[in-house]
């Protein structure tokens, strides 16, 4: 339902302020969390994470979605591990 609301905001301007605020809030929360975890470049890493989440969400809610729930979880966990490992050693491994 949230995805449908976001899509509706693309064609109905009345919904845009709410979805823009939701996006800004999500970016802020994720950026702050990554900063607290010591991830270098938290704003950039937040964008990568948000983009990954967006792709996984689209795959999960559209008829063409080929990834099952377990594969979606594994993909997200793998991405999060790569972000958090970067935070610990200061470079991508």
Short mmCIF file of C-alpha atoms in Angstrom, two decimals, residues 9 16 54-55 62-63 66 84:
data_model
loop_
_atom_site.label_atom_id
_atom_site.label_comp_id
_atom_site.label_asym_id
_atom_site.label_seq_id
_atom_site.Cartn_x
_atom_site.Cartn_y
_atom_site.Cartn_z
CA UNK A 9 2.26 11.01 -5.71
CA UNK A 16 3.94 14.94 -3.20
CA UNK A 54 14.02 0.51 -3.78
CA UNK A 55 15.06 -2.13 -6.27
CA UNK A 62 5.53 -6.33 -9.15
CA UNK A 63 4.33 -9.32 -11.14
CA UNK A 66 11.65 -13.10 -9.73
CA UNK A 84 29.12 -2.32 7.82
#
